[in-house]
Coordinates of C-alpha atoms in Angstrom, one line a residue:
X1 CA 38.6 190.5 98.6
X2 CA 41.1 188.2 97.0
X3 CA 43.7 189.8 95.5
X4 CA 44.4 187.4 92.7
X5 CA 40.7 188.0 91.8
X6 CA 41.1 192.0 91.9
X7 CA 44.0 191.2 89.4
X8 CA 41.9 189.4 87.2
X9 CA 39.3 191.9 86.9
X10 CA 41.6 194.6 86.5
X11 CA 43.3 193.3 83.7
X12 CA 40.0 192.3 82.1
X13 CA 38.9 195.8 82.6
X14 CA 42.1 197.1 80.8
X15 CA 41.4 194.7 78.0
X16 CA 37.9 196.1 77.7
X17 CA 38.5 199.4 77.2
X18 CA 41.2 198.8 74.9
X19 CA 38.9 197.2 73.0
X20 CA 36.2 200.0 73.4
X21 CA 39.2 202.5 72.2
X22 CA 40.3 201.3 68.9
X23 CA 36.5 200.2 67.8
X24 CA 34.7 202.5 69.3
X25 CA 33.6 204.4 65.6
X26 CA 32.6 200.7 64.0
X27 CA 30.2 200.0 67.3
X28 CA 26.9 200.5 67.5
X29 CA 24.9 202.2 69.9
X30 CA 23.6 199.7 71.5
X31 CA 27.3 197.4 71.8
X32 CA 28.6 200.8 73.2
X33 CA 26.1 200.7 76.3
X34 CA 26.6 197.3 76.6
X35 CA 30.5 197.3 77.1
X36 CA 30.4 200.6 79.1
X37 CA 28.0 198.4 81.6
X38 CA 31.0 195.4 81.2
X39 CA 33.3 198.2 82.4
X40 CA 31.4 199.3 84.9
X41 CA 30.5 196.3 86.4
X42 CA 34.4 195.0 86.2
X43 CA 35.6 198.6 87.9
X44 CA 33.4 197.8 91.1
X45 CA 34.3 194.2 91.5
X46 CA 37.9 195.4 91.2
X47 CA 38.1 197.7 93.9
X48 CA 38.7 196.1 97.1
X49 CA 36.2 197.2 100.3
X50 CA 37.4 200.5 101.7
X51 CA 37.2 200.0 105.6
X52 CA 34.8 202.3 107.4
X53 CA 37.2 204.6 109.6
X54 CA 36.8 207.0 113.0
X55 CA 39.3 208.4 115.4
X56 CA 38.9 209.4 118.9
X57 CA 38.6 213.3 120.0
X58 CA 42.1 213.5 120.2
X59 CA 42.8 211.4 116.8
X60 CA 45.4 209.9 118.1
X61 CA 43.7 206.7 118.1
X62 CA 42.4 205.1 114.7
X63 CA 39.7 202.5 114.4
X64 CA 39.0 200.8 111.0
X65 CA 35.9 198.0 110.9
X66 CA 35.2 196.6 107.2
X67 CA 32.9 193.5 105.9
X68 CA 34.8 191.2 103.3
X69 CA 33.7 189.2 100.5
X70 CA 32.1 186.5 103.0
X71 CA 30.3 189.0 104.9
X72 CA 32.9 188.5 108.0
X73 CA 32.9 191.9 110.1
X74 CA 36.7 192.6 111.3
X75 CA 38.4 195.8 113.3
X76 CA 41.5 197.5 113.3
X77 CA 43.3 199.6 116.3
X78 CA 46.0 201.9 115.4
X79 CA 47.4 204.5 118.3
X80 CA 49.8 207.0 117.1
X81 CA 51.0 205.4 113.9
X82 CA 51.5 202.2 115.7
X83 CA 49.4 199.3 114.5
X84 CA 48.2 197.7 118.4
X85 CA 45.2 195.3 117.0
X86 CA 45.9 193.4 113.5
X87 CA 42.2 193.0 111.2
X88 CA 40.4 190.8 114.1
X89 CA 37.0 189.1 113.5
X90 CA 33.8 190.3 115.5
X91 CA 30.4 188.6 115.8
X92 CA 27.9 187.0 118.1
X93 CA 28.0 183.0 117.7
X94 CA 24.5 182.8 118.1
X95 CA 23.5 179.2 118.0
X96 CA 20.8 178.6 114.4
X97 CA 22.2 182.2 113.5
X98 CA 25.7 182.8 113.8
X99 CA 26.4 186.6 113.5
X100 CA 29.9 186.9 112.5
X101 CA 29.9 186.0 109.0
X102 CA 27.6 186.0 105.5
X103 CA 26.8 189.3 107.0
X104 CA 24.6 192.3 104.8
X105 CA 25.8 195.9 105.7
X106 CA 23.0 198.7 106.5
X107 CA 24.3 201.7 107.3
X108 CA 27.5 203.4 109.5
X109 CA 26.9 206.4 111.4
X110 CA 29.6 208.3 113.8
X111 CA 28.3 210.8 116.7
X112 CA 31.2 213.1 118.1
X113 CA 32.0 214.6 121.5
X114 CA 29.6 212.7 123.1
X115 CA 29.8 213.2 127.0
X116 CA 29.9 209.8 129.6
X117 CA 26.3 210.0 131.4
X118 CA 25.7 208.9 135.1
X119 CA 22.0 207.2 134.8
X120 CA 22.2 207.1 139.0
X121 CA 22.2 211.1 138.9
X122 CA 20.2 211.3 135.4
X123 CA 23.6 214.1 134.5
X124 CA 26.2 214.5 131.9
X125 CA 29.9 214.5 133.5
X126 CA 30.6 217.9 132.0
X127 CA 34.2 218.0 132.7
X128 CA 35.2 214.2 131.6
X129 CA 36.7 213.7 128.0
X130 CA 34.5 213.3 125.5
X131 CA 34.3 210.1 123.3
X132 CA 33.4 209.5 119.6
X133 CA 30.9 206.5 118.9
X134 CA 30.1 204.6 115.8
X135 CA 27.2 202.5 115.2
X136 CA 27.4 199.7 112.4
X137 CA 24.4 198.2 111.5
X138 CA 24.4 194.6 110.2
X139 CA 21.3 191.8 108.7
X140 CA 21.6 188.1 108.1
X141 CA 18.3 185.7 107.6
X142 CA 16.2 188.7 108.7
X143 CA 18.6 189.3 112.0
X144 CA 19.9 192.8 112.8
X145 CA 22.5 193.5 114.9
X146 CA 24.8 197.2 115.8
X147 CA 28.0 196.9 115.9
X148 CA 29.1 199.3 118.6
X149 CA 32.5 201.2 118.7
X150 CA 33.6 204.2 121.1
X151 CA 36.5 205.9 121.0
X152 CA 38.3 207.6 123.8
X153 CA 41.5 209.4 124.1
X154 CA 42.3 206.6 126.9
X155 CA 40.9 203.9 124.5
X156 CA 38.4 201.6 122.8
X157 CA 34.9 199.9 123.7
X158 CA 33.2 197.3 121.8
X159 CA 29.8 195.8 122.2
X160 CA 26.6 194.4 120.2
X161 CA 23.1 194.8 120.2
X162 CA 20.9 192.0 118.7
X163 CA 17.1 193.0 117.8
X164 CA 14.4 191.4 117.9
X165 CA 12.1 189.5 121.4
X166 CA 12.8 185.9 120.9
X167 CA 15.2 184.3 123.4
X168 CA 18.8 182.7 121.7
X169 CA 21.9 181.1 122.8
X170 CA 25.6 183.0 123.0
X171 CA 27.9 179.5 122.1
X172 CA 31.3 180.9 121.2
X173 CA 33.7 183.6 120.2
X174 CA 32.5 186.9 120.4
X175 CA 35.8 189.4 119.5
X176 CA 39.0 188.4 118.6
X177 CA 42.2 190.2 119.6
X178 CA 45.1 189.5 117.0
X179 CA 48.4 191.1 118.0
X180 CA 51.2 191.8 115.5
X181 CA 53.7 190.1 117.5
X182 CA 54.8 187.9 120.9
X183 CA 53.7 190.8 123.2
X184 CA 54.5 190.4 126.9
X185 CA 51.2 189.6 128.9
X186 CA 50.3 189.9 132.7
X187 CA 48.1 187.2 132.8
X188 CA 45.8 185.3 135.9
X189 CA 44.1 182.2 135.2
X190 CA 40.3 182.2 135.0
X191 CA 39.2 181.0 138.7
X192 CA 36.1 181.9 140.9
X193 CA 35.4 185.3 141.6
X194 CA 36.2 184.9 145.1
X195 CA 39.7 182.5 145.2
X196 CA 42.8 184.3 145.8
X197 CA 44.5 184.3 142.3
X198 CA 48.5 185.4 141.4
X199 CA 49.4 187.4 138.4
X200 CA 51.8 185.7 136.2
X201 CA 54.3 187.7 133.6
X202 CA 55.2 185.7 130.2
X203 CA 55.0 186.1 126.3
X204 CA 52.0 184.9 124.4
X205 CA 53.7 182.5 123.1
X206 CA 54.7 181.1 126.6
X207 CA 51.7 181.6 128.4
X208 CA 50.5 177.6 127.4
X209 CA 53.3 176.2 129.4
X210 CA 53.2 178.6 132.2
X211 CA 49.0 178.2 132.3
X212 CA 50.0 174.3 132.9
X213 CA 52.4 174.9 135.7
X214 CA 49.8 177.2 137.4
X215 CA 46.9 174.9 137.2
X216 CA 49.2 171.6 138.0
X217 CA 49.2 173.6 142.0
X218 CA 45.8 173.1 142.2
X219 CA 44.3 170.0 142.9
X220 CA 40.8 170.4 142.5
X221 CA 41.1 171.5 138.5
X222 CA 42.4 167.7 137.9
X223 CA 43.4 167.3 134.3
X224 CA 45.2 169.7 132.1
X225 CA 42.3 171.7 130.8
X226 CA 42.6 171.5 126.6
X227 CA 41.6 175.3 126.6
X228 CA 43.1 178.0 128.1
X229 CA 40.9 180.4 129.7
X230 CA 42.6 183.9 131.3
X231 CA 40.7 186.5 133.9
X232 CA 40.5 189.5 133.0
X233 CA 41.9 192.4 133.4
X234 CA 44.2 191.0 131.1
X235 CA 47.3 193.6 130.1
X236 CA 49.8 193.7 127.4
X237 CA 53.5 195.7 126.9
X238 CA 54.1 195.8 123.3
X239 CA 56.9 196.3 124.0
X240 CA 57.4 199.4 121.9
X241 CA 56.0 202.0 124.4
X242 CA 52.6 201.0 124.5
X243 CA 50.5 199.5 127.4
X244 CA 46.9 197.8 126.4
X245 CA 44.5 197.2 129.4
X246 CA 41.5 194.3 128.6
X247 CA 38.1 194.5 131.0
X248 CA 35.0 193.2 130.3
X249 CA 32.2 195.4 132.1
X250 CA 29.3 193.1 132.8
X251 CA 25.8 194.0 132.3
X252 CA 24.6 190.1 133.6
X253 CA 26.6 187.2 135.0
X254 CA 30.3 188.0 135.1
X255 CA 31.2 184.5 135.8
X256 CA 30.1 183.5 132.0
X257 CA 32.9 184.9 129.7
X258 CA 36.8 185.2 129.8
X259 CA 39.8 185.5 127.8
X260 CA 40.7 182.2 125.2
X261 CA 44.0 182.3 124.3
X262 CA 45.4 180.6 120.8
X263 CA 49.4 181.1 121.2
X264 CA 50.3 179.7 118.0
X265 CA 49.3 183.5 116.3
X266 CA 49.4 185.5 119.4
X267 CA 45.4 185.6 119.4
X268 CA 43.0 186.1 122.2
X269 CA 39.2 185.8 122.2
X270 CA 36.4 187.3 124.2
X271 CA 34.8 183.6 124.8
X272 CA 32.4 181.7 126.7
X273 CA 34.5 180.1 129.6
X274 CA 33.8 176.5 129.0
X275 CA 33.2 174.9 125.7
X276 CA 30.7 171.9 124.7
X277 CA 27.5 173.7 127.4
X278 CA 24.8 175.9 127.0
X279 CA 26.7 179.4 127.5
X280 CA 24.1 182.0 127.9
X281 CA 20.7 182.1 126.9
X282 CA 19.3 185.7 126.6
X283 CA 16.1 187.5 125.7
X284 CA 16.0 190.0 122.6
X285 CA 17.0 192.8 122.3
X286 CA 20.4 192.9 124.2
X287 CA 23.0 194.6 124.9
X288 CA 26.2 192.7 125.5
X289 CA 29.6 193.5 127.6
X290 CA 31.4 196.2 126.7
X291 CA 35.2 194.9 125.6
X292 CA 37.1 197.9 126.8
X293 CA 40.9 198.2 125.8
X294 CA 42.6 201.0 127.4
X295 CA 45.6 202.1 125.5
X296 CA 48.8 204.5 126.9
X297 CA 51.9 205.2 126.0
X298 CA 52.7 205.4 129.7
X299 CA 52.1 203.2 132.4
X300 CA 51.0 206.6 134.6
X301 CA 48.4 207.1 132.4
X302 CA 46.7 203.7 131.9
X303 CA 46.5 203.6 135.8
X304 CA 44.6 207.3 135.3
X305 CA 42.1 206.1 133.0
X306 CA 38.2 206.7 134.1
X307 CA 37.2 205.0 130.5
X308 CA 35.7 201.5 132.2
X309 CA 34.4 203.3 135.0
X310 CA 32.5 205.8 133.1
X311 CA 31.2 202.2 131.1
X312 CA 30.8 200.6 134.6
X313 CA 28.3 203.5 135.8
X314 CA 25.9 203.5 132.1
X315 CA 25.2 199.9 132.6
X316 CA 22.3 199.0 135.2
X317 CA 23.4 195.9 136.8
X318 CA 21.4 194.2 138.7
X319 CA 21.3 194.1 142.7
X320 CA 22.2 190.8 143.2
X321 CA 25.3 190.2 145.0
X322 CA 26.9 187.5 142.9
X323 CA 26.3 190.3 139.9
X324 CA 29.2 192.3 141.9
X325 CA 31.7 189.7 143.0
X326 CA 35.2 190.7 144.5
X327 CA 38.0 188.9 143.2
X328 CA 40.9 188.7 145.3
X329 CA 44.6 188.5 144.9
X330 CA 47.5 186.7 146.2
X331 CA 49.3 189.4 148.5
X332 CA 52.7 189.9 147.7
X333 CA 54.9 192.2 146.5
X334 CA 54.8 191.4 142.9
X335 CA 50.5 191.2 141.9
X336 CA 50.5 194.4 144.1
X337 CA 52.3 196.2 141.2
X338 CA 50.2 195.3 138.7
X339 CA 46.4 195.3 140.5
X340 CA 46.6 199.0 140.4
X341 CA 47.1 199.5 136.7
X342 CA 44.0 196.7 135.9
X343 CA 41.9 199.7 137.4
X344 CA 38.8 199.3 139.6
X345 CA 35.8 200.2 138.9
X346 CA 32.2 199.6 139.6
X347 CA 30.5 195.7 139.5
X348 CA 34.1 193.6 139.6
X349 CA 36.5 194.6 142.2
X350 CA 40.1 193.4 142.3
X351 CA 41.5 193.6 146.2
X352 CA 44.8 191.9 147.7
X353 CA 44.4 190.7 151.2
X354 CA 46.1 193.2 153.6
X355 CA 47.6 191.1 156.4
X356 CA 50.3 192.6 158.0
X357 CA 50.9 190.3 160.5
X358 CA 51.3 187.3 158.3
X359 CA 52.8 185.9 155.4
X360 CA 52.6 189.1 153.5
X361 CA 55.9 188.1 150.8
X362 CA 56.4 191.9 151.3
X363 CA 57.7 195.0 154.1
X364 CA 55.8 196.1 156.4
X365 CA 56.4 199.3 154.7
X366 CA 54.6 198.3 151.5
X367 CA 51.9 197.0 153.3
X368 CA 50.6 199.9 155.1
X369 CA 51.3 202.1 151.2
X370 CA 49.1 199.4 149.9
X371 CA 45.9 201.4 152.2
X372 CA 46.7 204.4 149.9
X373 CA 47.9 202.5 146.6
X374 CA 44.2 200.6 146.4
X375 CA 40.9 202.5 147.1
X376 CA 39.4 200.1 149.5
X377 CA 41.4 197.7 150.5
X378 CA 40.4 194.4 152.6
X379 CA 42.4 194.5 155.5
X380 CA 43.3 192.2 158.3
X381 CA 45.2 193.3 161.5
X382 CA 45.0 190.4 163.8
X383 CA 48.3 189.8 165.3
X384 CA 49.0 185.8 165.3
X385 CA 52.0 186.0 168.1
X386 CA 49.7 187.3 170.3
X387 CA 51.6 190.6 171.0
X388 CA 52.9 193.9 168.9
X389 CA 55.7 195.5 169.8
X390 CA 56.2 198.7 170.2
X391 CA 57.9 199.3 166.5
X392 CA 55.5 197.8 164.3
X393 CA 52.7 199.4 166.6
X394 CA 54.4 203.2 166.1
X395 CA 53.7 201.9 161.8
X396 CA 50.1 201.0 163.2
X397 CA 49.7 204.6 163.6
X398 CA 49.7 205.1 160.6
X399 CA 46.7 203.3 159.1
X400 CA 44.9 204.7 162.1
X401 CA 45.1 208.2 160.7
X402 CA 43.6 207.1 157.1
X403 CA 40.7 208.6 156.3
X404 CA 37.1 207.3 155.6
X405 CA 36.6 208.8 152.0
X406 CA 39.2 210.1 149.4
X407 CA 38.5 213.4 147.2
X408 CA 41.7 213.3 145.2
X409 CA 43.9 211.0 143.7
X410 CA 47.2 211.4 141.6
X411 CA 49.4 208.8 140.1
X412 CA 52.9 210.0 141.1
X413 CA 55.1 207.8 139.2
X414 CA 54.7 204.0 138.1
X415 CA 55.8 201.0 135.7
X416 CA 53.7 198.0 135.3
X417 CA 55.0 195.2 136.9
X418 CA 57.6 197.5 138.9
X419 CA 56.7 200.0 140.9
X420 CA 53.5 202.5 141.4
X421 CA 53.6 205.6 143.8
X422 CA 50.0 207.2 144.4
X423 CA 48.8 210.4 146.4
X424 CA 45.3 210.6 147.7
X425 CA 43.7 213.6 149.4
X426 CA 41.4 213.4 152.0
X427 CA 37.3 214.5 151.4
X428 CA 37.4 215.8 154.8
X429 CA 40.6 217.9 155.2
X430 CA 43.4 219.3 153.4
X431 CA 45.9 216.5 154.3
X432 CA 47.6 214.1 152.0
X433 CA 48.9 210.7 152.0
X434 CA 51.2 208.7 150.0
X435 CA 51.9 205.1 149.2
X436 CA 54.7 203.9 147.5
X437 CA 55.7 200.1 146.3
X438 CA 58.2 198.0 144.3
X439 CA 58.2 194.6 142.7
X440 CA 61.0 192.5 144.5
X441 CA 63.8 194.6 142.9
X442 CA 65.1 197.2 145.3
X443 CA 64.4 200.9 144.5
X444 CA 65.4 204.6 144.8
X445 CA 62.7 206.9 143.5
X446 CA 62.9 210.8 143.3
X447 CA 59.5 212.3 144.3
X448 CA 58.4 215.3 143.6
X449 CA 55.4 216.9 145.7
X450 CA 53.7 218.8 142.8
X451 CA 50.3 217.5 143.7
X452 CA 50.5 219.4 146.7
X453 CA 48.0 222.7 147.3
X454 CA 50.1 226.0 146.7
X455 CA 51.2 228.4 149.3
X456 CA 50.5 226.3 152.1
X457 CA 53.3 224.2 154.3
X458 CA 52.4 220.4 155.5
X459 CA 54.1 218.5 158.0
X460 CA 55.0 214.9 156.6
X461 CA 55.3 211.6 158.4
X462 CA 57.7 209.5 156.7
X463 CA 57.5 205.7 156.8
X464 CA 60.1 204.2 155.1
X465 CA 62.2 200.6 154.6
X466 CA 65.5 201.0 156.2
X467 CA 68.6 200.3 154.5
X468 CA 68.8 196.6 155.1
X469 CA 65.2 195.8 154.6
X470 CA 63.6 193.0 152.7
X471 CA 61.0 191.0 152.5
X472 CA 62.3 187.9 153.2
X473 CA 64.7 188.4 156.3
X474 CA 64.0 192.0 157.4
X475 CA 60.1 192.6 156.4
X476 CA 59.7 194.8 159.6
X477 CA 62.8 197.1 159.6
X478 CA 61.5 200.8 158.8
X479 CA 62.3 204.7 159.9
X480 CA 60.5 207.3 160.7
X481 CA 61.1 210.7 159.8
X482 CA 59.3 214.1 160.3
X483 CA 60.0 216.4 157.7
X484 CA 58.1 220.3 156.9
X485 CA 57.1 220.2 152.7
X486 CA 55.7 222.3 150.0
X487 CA 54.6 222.0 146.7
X488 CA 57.6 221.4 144.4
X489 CA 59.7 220.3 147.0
X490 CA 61.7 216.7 145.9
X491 CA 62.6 213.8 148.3
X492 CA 64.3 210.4 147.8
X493 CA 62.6 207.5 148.9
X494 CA 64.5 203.9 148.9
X495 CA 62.8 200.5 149.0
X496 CA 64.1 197.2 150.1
X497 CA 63.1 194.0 148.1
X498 CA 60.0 193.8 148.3
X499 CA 59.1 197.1 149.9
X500 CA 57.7 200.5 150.0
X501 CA 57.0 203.9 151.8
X502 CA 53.9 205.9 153.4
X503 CA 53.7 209.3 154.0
X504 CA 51.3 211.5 155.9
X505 CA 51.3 215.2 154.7
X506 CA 49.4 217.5 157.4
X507 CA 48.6 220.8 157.0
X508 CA 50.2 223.0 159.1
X509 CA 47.5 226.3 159.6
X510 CA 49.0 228.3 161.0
X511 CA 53.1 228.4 159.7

């Protein structure tokens, strides 16, 4: 509400009772009910709209969603005292019937400690987090539409669902993301789902000249393109601590929306990709995409995070194979350090290209931890010299010992955009292994082996960069090293520019 209008009918309201006060024994009756209705009446339009609040399980993380004067539906995030998400707007642009302003409220209702569902095994993960959810419901011109909000301790989810059977047309904005302040962004610029795309690293506010440098490379986009339109995963350091992760998880064609960026107020929107065409015509009732925001205060733990997985599972996509396209990324050394903390899960994939052999803008080293750092990995082996010598087919060994199917992984230690070092356990034995990868900085990391079963002794494999590696002169110089470990034990790894270390941690059965 306008707060030069709340003044005014404060101060008329004081005025009132005043009044009411010093002439209350010469009213009558019926001037008495009538003022007390005046004041009434002038005490409601003076309170401003309290927003409707929830928290997730852990309340560490604050949600706030009001309706203004004009009916236009915005959200708050707050995570541990610290405001992540200024007031944003929310609303379907619905061609005829835009649902994101003049909007009627109701009702609000909050369900706690509900548990993620797997629809493929018709079960309740019993042992996941729980999440809080809160359904707004909304009218305009006869129109409902829920307002969908979940709260995890990893983070938010926001999605609609319009009533009704007739078809309509999505044109424009559907959430807005207004950040406080210039955050630092790890962006990607919006390409087909199955071009090899780089990862850039900028301020909002510089992400406009940067998008223009990037698109200038390739000649097919032609002109400058008046909008900018970012992929997502799309993640932000606030640079106070706190590390937001943006997904969309599709329930229909995931070609159809991206990330808008406005860099004059250090806004993003949840938009159609390309303005001025039909953007998606639906039938009622739908659901839409879930805008999921993970939200840490360590980089370990947004790499962790199950939230958009558990999302990805509830929805039922559809079979179709353009429905689940893999994106892929430039393979170097620095998109490799931040794919892992955009998190995978199911419908859109994000892969780098494993080539060892060529142009790889990393070690050798990093490129065989990349088999353990990533899930599933695309991987290509061919050898373009025609030969492999003996030392790079000794590392060879190494991806031949992977195995088929993982039952446990644990993020070691990690910084977006620096370095990530991740332990996976095979499904079909008790052995371990390790990858480990750096930016193009050069790195010493302390390791502790705390993820390791108790009581029993493994012998480990070490792959490492040598002293003198790099990725640009020396990608291929590496050691090996056998060494017996136990859980607790601590080792230092180094990696070159660009580099990296694998380890293989066998059991040993009988010690």
């Amino acid at each position: 509400m306008n707060v030069k209008y709340v003044i005014l009918c404060q101060f008329v309201c004081g005025g009132v009772w005043v009044y009411f006060l010093l002439c209350k024994n010469s009213l009558t009756y019926p001037m008495r009910f009538i003022l007390i209705f005046i004041l009434s009446v002038l005490l409601y339009c003076s309170c401003d709209r309290k927003p409707i609040q929830f928290a997730s399980p852990d309340q560490n993380i604050q949600i706030a969603f009001s309706l203004d004067e004009k009916g236009v539906p915005t959200y708050q995030i707050i995570y541990k005292g610290d405001t992540l998400i200024n007031p944003s707007r929310l609303g379907v642009k619905v061609q005829d019937n835009p649902m994101d302003s003049a909007l009627q409220l109701i009702s609000s209702e909050v369900v706690y400690n509900k548990k993620p569902f797997n629809f493929a095994l018709n079960e309740f993960y019993q042992e996941e987090d729980p999440y809080n959810e809160m359904v707004v419901k909304v009218k305009k011109n006869g129109q409902e539409m829920d307002i969908i909000f979940r709260a995890y301790n990893e983070g938010v989810a926001i999605r609609y669902w319009l009533r009704g059977y007739e078809n309509i047309v999505i044109s424009g904005d559907m959430v807005e993301v207004r950040f406080r302040e210039n955050v630092k962004s790890f962006w990607a610029p919006e390409h087909t789902p199955h071009e090899k795309n780089s990862y850039y690293r900028s301020p909002l506010s510089t992400i406009q000249a940067a998008y223009r440098d990037a698109r200038k490379e390739e000649y097919k986009y032609g002109a400058y393109p008046d909008s900018i339109y970012l992929a997502l995963p799309f993640l932000v350091d606030n640079g106070h601590g706190k590390y937001l992760n943006f997904q969309q998880v599709y329930n229909y064609d995931a070609n159809a929306f991206a990330f808008r960026l406005n860099p004059v107020d250090y806004t993003v929107y949840s938009s159609v990709m390309k303005e001025g065409c039909a953007k998606q015509v639906l039938t009622l009732p739908y659901y839409s995409q879930w805008i999921a925001i993970g939200i840490s205060d360590s980089s370990e733990k947004l790499l962790e995070s199950k939230m958009v997985y558990h999302l990805g599972i509830e929805e039922e996509v559809p079979d179709e194979p353009e429905k689940h396209p893999i994106r892929l990324f430039e393979n170097n050394c620095y998109n490799n350090v931040i794919l892992p903390f955009s998190r995978h899960y199911e419908g859109i994939k994000e892969y780098p290209l494993i080539n060892i052999e060529h142009g790889a803008h990393s070690t050798l080293m990093h490129q065989l931890a990349l088999h353990v750092v990533f899930n599933r990995p695309i991987s290509v082996y061919n050898d373009y010299k025609g030969t492999v010598d003996d030392q790079k087919m000794a590392a060879y060994n190494f991806v031949r010992e992977l195995p088929s199917e993982w039952s446990e992984m644990n993020v070691v230690a990690g910084e977006l955009g620096k370095y990530v070092v991740v332990a996976r356990k095979d499904a079909h034995s008790d052995n371990w292994f390790v990858g480990g990868i750096t930016d193009g900085s050069a790195r010493e990391l302390n390791i502790s082996f705390d993820f390791l079963d108790k009581e029993k002794l493994y012998k480990g494999f070490f792959y490492e960069d040598t002293e003198d590696a790099d990725w640009l002169e020396r990608p291929n110089n590496y050691k090996m090293e056998e060494v017996f470990v136990r859980k607790g034990n601590t080792f230092s790894f180094s990696m070159g520019y660009g580099g990296g270390f694998a380890l293989i941690l066998k059991e040993v059965k009988n010690p």
